[in-house]
Amino acid sequence: ETGVTQTPRHLVMGMTNKKSLKCEQHLGHNAMYWYKQSAKKPLELMFVYNFKEQTENNSVPSRFSPECPNSSHLFLHLHTLQPEDSALYLCASSQDNLAGGPSNEQFFGPGTRLTVL
Amino acid sequence: KQEVTQIPAALSVPEGENLVLNCSFTDSAIYNLQWFRQDPGKGLTSLLLIQSSQREQTSGRLNASLDKSSGRSTLYIAASQPGDSATYLCAVFMDSNYQLIWGAGTKLIIKP
């Protein structure tokens, strides 16, 4: 496997379900990101992890819960979602700059298409 | 607050034409600007990255320019092909909060 992988690629869930999205990067990066992409809207940054520590949480509802057990894996745990949460969820990674701050170029996974019924 | 705008939202041209996609941003304090390509239902592929100190970058038939002072970037595609059909997104990386701010994209259709 190379690059950034995401599973599952498609997910349909009810509002009372609990599910998790998984992202894995094989690039040796140490920063990882979750983005939400809704139709015809700009990508929205949800969470950022640098060296496994969460550094950004852009006012994301608590029904989305990220987990970063190591620098190669990132999860997004979902529970009691709403239909408006249906979107493409994209994971990305980048090589952090040891002098401070995430690096510039981000590499993206293929995304998980989530539908909430 | 940084805002990134891409015009037009959609563009359809015949195969073989040269074309230009536009991206504008309101805050010139950017670290760099990236152009991405997204195929339907798929993730993003980075095409070109221009550092704030650079004026342009080229890769094959693609050329991206950056005019930081006027808050504009263009993506030039030469001799367009049907395989170029995709949504093209630009994003600026901010010095202030180390985040990518995205445009909504231009959906490009190249007609055979």
PDB file of C-alpha atoms in Angstrom, chain A residues 105-108, chain B residues 6 21 33-39 44-50 57-64 75-77 83-84 86-90 102 106 108:
ATOM      1  CA  GLU A 105       1.956  19.965   1.019  1.00  0.00           C
ATOM      2  CA  GLN A 106      -0.886  17.681   2.048  1.00  0.00           C
ATOM      3  CA  PHE A 107      -1.584  14.313   0.476  1.00  0.00           C
ATOM      4  CA  PHE A 108      -5.146  13.065   0.396  1.00  0.00           C
TER       5      PHE A 108
ATOM      6  CA  GLN B   6     -12.930  30.291  -7.848  1.00  0.00           C
ATOM      7  CA  LEU B  21      -8.979  28.646 -14.342  1.00  0.00           C
ATOM      8  CA  LEU B  33      -0.992  28.105  -2.842  1.00  0.00           C
ATOM      9  CA  GLN B  34      -1.894  24.673  -4.156  1.00  0.00           C
ATOM     10  CA  TRP B  35      -3.978  23.491  -7.073  1.00  0.00           C
ATOM     11  CA  PHE B  36      -5.700  20.134  -6.743  1.00  0.00           C
ATOM     12  CA  ARG B  37      -7.700  17.928  -9.023  1.00  0.00           C
ATOM     13  CA  GLN B  38     -10.671  15.867  -7.848  1.00  0.00           C
ATOM     14  CA  ASP B  39     -12.346  13.203  -9.949  1.00  0.00           C
ATOM     15  CA  LEU B  44      -7.796  15.017  -4.198  1.00  0.00           C
ATOM     16  CA  THR B  45      -4.603  14.871  -6.221  1.00  0.00           C
ATOM     17  CA  SER B  46      -2.100  17.669  -5.783  1.00  0.00           C
ATOM     18  CA  LEU B  47      -1.167  19.211  -9.136  1.00  0.00           C
ATOM     19  CA  LEU B  48       1.055  22.180  -8.388  1.00  0.00           C
ATOM     20  CA  LEU B  49       2.277  23.999  -5.315  1.00  0.00           C
ATOM     21  CA  ILE B  50       3.567  27.576  -5.543  1.00  0.00           C
ATOM     22  CA  GLN B  57       5.167  26.498 -11.451  1.00  0.00           C
ATOM     23  CA  THR B  58       4.902  24.165 -14.416  1.00  0.00           C
ATOM     24  CA  SER B  59       4.144  20.478 -14.743  1.00  0.00           C
ATOM     25  CA  GLY B  60       3.597  19.071 -18.213  1.00  0.00           C
ATOM     26  CA  ARG B  61       0.648  20.842 -19.807  1.00  0.00           C
ATOM     27  CA  LEU B  62      -0.165  22.685 -16.586  1.00  0.00           C
ATOM     28  CA  ASN B  63       1.154  26.074 -15.563  1.00  0.00           C
ATOM     29  CA  ALA B  64       0.122  27.833 -12.377  1.00  0.00           C
ATOM     30  CA  LEU B  75      -4.114  27.505 -13.647  1.00  0.00           C
ATOM     31  CA  TYR B  76      -3.392  27.293 -17.366  1.00  0.00           C
ATOM     32  CA  ILE B  77      -4.125  24.005 -19.126  1.00  0.00           C
ATOM     33  CA  GLY B  83      -9.104  13.112 -19.405  1.00  0.00           C
ATOM     34  CA  ASP B  84      -8.657  16.592 -17.939  1.00  0.00           C
ATOM     35  CA  ALA B  86     -12.537  16.959 -13.235  1.00  0.00           C
ATOM     36  CA  THR B  87     -13.107  19.519 -10.521  1.00  0.00           C
ATOM     37  CA  TYR B  88     -10.126  21.776  -9.908  1.00  0.00           C
ATOM     38  CA  LEU B  89      -9.651  23.225  -6.441  1.00  0.00           C
ATOM     39  CA  CYS B  90      -7.264  25.847  -5.214  1.00  0.00           C
ATOM     40  CA  TRP B 102     -10.206  26.200   0.142  1.00  0.00           C
ATOM     41  CA  THR B 106     -14.286  24.790 -10.848  1.00  0.00           C
ATOM     42  CA  LEU B 108     -14.255  21.380 -15.924  1.00  0.00           C
TER      43      LEU B 108
END
